[in-house]
PDB file of C-alpha atoms in Angstrom:
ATOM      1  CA  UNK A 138      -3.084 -29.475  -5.824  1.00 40.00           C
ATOM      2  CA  UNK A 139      -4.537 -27.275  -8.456  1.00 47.00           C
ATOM      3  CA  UNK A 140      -7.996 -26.976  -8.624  1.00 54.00           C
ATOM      4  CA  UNK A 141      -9.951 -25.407 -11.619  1.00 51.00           C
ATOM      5  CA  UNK A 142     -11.574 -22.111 -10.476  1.00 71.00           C
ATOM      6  CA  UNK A 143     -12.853 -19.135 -12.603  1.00 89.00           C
ATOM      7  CA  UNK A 144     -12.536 -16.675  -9.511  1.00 95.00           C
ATOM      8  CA  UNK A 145      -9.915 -13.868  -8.909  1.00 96.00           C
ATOM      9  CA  UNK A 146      -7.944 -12.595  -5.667  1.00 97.00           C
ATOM     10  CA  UNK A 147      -6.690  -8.814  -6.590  1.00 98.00           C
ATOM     11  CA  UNK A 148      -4.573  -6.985  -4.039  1.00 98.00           C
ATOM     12  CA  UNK A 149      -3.606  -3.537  -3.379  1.00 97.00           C
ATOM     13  CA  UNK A 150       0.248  -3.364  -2.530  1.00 97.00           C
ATOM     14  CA  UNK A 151       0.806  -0.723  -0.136  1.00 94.00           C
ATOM     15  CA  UNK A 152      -0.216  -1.446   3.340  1.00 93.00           C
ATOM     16  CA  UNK A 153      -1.587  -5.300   2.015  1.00 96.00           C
ATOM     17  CA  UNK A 154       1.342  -6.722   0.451  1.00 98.00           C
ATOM     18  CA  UNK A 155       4.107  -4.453   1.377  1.00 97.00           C
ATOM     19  CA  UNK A 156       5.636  -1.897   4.327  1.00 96.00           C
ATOM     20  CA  UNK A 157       8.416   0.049   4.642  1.00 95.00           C
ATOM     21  CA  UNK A 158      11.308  -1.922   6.090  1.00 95.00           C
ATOM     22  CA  UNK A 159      12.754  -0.734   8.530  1.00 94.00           C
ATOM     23  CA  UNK A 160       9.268   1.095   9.558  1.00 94.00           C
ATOM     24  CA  UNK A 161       8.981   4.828   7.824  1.00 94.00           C
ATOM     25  CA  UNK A 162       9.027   5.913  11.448  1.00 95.00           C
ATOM     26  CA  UNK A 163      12.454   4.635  12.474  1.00 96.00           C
ATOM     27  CA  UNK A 164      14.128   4.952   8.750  1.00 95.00           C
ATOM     28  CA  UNK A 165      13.096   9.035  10.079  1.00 97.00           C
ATOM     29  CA  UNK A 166      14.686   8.586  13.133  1.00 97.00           C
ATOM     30  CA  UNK A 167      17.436   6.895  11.777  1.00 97.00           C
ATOM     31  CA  UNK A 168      17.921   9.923   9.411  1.00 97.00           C
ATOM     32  CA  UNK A 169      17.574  12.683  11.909  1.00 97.00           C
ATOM     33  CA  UNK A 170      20.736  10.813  13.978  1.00 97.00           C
ATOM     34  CA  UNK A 171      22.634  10.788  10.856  1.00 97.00           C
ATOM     35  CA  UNK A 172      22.651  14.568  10.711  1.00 97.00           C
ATOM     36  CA  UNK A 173      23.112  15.127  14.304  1.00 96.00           C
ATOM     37  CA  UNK A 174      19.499  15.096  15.591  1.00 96.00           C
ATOM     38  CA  UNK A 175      18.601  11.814  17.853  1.00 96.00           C
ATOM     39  CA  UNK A 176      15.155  11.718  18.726  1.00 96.00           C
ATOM     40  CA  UNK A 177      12.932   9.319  20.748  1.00 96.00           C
ATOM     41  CA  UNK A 178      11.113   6.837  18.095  1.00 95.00           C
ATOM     42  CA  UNK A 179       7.653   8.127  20.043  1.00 95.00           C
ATOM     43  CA  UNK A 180       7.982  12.076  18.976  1.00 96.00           C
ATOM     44  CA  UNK A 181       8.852  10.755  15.779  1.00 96.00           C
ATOM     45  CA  UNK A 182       5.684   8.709  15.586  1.00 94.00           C
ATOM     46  CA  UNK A 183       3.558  11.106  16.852  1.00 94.00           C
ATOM     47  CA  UNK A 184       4.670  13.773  14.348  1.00 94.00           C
ATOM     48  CA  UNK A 185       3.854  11.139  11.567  1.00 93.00           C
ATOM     49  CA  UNK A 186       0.685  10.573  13.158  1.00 90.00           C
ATOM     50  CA  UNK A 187      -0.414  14.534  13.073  1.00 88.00           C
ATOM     51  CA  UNK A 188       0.452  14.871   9.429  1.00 84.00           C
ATOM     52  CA  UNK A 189      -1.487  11.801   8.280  1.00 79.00           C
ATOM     53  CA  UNK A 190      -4.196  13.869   7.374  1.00 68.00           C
ATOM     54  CA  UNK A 191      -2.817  15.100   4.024  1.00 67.00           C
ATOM     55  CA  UNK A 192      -3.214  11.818   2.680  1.00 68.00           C
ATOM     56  CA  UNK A 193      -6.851  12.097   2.842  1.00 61.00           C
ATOM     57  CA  UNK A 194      -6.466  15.675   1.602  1.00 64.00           C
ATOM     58  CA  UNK A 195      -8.416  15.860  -1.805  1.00 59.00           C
ATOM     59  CA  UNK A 196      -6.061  18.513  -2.902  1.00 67.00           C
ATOM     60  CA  UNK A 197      -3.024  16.660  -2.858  1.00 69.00           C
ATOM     61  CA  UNK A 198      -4.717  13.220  -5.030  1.00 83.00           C
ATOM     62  CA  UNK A 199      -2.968  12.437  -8.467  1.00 90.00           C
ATOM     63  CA  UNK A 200       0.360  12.829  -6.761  1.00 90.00           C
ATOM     64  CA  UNK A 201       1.313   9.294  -7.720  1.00 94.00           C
ATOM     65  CA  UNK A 202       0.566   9.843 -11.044  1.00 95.00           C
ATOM     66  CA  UNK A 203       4.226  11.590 -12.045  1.00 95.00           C
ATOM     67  CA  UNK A 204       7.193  12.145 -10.657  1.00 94.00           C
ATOM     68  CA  UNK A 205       7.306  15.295 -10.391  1.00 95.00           C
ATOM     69  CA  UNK A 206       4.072  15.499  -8.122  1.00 93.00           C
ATOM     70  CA  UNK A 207       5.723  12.532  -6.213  1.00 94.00           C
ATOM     71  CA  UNK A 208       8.563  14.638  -5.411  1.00 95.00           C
ATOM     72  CA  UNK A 209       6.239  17.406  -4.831  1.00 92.00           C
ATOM     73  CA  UNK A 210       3.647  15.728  -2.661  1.00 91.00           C
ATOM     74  CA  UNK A 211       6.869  13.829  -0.338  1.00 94.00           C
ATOM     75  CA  UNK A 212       9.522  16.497   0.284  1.00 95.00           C
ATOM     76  CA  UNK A 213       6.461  18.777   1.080  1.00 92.00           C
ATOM     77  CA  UNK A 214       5.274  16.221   4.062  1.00 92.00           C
ATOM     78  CA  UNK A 215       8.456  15.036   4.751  1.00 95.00           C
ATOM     79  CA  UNK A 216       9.539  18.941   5.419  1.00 96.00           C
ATOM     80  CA  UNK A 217       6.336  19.189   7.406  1.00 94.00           C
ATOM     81  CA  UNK A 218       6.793  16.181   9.681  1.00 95.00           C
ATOM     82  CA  UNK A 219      10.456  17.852  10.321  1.00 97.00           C
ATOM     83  CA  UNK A 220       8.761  21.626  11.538  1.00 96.00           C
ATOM     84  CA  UNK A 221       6.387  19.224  13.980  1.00 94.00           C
ATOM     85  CA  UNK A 222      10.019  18.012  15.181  1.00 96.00           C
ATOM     86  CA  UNK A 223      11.314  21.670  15.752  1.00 96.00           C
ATOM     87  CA  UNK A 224      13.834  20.954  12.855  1.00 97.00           C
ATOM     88  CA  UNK A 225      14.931  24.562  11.147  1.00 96.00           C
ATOM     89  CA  UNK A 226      14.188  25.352   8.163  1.00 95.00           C
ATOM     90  CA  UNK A 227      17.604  26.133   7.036  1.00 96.00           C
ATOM     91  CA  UNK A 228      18.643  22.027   8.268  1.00 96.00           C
ATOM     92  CA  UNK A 229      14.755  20.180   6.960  1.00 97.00           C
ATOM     93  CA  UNK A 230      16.161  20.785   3.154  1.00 96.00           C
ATOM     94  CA  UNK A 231      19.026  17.812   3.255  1.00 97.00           C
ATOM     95  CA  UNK A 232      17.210  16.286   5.738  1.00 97.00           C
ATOM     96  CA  UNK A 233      14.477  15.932   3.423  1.00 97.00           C
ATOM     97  CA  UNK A 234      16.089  14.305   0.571  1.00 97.00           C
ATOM     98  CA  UNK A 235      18.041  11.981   2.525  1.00 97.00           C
ATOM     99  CA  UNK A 236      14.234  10.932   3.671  1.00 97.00           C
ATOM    100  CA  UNK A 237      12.993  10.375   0.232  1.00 96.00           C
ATOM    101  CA  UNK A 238      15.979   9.302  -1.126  1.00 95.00           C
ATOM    102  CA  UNK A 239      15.337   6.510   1.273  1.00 94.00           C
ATOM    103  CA  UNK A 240      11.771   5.967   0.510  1.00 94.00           C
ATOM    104  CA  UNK A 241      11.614   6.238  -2.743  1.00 94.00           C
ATOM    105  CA  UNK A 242      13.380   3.192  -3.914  1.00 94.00           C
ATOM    106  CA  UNK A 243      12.420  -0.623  -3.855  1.00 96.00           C
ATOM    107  CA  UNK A 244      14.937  -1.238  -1.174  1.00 95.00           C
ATOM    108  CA  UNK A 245      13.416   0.672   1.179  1.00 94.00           C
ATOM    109  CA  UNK A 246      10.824  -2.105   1.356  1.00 96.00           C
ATOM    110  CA  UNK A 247       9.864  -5.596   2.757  1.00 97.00           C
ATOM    111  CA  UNK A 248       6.989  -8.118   2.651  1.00 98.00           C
ATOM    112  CA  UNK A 249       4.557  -8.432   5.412  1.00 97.00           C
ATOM    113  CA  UNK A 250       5.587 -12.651   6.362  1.00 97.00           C
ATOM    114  CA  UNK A 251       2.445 -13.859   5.567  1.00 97.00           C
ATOM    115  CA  UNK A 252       2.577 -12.566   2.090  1.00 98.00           C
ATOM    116  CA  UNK A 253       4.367 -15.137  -0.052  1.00 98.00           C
ATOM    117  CA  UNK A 254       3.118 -18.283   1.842  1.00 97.00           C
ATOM    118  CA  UNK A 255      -0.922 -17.307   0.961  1.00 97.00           C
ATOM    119  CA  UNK A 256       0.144 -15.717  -2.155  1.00 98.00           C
ATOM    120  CA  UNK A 257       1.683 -19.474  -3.275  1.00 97.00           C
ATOM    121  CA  UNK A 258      -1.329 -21.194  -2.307  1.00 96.00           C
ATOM    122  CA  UNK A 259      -3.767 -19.097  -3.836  1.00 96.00           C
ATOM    123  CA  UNK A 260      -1.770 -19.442  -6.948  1.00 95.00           C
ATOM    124  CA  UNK A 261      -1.614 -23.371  -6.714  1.00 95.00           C
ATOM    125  CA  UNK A 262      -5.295 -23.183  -6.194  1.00 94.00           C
ATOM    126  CA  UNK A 263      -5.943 -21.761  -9.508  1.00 94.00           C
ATOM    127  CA  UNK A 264      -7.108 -18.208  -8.575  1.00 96.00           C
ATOM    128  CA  UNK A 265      -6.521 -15.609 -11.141  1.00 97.00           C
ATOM    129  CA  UNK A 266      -4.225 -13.118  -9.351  1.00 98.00           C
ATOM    130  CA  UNK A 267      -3.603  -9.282 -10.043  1.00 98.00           C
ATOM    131  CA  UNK A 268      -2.582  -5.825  -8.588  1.00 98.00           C
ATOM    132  CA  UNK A 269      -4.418  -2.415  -8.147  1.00 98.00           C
ATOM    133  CA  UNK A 270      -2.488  -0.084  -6.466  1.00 97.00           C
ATOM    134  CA  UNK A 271      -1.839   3.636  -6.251  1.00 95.00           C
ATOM    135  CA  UNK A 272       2.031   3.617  -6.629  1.00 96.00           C
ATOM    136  CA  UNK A 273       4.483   5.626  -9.014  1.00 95.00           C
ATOM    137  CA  UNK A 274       5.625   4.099 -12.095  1.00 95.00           C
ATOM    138  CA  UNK A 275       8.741   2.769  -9.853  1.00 96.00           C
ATOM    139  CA  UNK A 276       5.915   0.627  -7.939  1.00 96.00           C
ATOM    140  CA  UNK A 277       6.662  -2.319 -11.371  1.00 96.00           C
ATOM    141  CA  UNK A 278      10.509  -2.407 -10.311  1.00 97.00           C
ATOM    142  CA  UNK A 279       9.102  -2.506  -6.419  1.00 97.00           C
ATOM    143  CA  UNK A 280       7.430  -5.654  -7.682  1.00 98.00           C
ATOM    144  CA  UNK A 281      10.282  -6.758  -9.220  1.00 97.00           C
ATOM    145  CA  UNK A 282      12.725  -6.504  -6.154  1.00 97.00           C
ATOM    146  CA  UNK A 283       9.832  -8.077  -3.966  1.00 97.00           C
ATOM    147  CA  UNK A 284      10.014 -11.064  -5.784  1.00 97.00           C
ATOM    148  CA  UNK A 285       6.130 -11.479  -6.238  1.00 98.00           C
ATOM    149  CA  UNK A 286       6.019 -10.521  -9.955  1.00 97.00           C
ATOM    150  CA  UNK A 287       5.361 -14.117 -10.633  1.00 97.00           C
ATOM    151  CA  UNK A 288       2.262 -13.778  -8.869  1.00 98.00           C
ATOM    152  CA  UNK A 289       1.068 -11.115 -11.258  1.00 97.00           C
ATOM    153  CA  UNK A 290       0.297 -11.286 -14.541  1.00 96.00           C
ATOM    154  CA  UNK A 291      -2.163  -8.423 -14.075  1.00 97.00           C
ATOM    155  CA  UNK A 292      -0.466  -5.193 -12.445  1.00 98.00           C
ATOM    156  CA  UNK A 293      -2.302  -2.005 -12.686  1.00 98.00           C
ATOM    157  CA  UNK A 294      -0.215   0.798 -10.745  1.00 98.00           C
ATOM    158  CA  UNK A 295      -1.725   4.353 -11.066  1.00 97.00           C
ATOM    159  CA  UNK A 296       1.639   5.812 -12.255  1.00 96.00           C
ATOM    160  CA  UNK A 297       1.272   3.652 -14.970  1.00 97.00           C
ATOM    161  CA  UNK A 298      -2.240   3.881 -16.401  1.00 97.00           C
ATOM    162  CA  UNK A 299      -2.161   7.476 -14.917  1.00 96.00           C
ATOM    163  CA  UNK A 300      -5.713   6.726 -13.145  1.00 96.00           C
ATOM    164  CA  UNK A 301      -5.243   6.571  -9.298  1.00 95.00           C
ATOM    165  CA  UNK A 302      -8.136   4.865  -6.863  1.00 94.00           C
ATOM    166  CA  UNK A 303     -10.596   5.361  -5.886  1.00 92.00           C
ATOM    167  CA  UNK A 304     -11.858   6.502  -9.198  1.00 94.00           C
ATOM    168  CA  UNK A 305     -13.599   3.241 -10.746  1.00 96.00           C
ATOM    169  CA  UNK A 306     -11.911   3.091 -14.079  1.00 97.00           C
ATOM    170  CA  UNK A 307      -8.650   1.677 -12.321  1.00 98.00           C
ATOM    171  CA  UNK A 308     -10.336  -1.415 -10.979  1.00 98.00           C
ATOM    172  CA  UNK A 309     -12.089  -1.680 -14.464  1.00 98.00           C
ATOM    173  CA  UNK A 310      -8.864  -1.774 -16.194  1.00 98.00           C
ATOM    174  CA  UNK A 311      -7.971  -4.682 -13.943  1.00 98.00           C
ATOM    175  CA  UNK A 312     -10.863  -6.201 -14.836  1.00 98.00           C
ATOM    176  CA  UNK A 313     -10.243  -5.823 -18.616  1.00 98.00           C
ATOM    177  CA  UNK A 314      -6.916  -6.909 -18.455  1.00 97.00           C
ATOM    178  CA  UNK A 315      -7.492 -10.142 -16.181  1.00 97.00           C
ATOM    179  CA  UNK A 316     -10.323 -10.658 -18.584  1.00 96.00           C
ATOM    180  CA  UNK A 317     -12.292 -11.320 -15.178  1.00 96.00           C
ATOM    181  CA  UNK A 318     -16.118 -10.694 -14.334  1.00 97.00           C
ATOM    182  CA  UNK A 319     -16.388  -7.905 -11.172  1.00 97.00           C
ATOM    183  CA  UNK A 320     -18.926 -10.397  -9.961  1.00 96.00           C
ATOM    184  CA  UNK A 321     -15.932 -13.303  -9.738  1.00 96.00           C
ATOM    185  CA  UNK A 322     -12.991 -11.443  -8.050  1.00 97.00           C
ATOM    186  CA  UNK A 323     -12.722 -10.664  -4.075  1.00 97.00           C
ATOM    187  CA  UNK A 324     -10.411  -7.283  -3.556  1.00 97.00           C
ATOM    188  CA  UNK A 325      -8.002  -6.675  -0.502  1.00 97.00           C
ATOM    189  CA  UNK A 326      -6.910  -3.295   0.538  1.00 95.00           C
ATOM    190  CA  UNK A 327      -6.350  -1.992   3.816  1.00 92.00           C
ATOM    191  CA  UNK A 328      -7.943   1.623   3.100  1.00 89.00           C
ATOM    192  CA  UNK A 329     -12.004   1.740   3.303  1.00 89.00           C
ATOM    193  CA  UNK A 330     -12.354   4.797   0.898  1.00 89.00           C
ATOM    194  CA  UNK A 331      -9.720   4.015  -1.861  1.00 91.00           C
ATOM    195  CA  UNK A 332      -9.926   0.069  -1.815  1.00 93.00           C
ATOM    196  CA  UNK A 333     -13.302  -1.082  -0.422  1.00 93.00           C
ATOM    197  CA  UNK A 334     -15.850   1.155  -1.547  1.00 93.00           C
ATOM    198  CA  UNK A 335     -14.874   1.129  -5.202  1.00 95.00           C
ATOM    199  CA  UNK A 336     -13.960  -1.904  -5.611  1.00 96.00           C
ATOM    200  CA  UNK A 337     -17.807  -2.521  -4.223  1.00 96.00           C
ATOM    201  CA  UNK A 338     -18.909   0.281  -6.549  1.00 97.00           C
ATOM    202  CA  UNK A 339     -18.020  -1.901  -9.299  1.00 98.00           C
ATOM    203  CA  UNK A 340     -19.222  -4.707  -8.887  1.00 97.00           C
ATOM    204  CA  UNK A 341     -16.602  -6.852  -6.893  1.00 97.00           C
ATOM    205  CA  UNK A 342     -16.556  -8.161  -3.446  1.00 95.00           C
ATOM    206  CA  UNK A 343     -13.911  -6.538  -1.078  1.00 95.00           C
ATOM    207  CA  UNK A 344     -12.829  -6.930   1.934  1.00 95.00           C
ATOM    208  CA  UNK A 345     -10.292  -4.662   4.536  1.00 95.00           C
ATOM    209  CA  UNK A 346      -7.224  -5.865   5.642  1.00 95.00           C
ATOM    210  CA  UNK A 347      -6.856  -4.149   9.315  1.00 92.00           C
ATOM    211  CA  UNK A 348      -3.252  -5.462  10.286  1.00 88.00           C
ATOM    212  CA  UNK A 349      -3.008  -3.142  13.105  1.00 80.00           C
ATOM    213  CA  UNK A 350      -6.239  -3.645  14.676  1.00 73.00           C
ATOM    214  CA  UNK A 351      -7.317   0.100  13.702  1.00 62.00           C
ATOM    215  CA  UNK A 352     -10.865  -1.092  13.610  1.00 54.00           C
ATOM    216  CA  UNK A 353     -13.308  -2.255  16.256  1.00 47.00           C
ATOM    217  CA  UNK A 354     -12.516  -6.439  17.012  1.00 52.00           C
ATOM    218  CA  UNK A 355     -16.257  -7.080  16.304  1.00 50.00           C
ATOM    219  CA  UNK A 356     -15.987  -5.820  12.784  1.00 55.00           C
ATOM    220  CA  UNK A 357     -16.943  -8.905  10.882  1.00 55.00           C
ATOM    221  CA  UNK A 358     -15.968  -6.892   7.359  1.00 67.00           C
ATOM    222  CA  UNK A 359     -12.387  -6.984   8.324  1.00 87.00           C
ATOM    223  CA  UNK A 360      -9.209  -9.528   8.415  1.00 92.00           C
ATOM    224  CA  UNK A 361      -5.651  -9.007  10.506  1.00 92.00           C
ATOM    225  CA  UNK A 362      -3.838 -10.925   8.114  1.00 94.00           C
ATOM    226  CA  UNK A 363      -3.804 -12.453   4.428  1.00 96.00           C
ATOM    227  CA  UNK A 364      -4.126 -16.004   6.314  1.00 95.00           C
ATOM    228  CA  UNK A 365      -7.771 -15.538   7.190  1.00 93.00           C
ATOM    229  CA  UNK A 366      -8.396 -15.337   3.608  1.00 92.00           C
ATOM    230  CA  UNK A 367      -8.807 -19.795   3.469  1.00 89.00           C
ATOM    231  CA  UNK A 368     -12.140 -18.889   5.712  1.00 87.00           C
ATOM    232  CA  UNK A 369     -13.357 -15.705   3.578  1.00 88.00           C
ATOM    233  CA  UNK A 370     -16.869 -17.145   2.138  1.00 88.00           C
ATOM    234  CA  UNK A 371     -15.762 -15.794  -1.447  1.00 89.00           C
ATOM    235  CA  UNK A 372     -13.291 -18.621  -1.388  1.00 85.00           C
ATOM    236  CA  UNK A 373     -15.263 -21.664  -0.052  1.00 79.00           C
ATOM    237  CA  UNK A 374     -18.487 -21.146  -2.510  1.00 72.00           C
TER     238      UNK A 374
END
């Protein structure tokens, strides 16, 4: 039953709403086997694992904001990931496309389950319901394929508005567009410094979505899935 409610639920996509499907680690593997290269699904983790850090690399931000810093930013890890496997350098360059050729297109991507079932109910309740997400421009037909588009009147990708998170103004445009007060919307993301603290910073509440129990059990500032949102206090006042 709809219910009349000025509030607004905005999401971040990657990580919250969406995953690679199969998992980035085994489309890799599957990849590497392709071209004559089986390895175990654990060294291929692990070498994900030690090349995380560049995300959080300040030097390598704005990359989602063209594609030709995409391309940049993902052949470069991709190729880096490889070297961790012992790949050559004269076999990582077709192995590297083939990666991002995979990755880099909607169908390369799945829901998490619980995504359409809380995403239909929040909508029935009347919440006002909208993206912020640092995704290339393809991120709209990702939508699209996804079949949540109808959830969003409000999408704000950073390869769009060419803004990326965590600077503020990207959550303000959401804001703007939604025609929403800060004070009146609850954020999800599932990344403390480009989801929670700005979306704080400006005014909104927030709170982390930890779907692989990264964080300590105890944390009360944290959720494992999009379910646990009924309880949140945001929605019940």
């Amino acid at each position: 039953m709809k219910q009349n409610t000025s509030k607004g639920i905005f999401f971040d996509l990657g990580g919250t709403l969406t995953t690679a499907n199969p998992s980035v680690t085994e489309q890799i593997v599957q990849t590497l086997a392709d071209f004559g290269h089986p390895l175990p699904h654990h060294e291929v983790a692990h070498a994900l694992d030690s090349r995380a850090p560049q995300f959080e690399d300040p030097r390598n931000s704005g990359w989602t904001l063209t594609h030709e810093r995409s391309y940049a930013f993902w052949t470069h890890y991709y190729d880096s990931v490889l070297a961790e496997l012992g790949i050559s350098s004269a076999e990582r360059g077709d192995i590297v496309l083939r990666i991002y050729g995979r990755l880099s297109q909607p169908q390369g991507y799945g829901l998490y389950p619980d995504v359409i079932p809380v995403l239909e109910r929040l909508a029935g309740e009347g919440y006002t319901l909208a993206l912020i997400s640092n995704w290339e421009a393809w991120g709209a037909e990702l939508v699209e394929y996804l079949g949540i588009s109808r959830y969003f009147p409000t999408q704000v990708l950073s390869g769009c508005v060419g803004v990326e998170k965590p600077d503020p103004e990207i959550f303000r445009m959401a804001l703007a567009q939604a025609d929403m007060p800060a004070d009146q919307v609850l954020f999800i993301g599932d990344i403390v410094q480009l989801d929670i603290e700005p979306a704080e910073a400006v005014g909104m509440h927030a709170v982390l979505i930890d779907r692989h129990a990264e964080r300590s059990n105890t944390d009360p500032s944290r959720i494992r899935s999009l379910h646990e949102l009924h309880d949140h206090e945001f929605l019940r006042h």
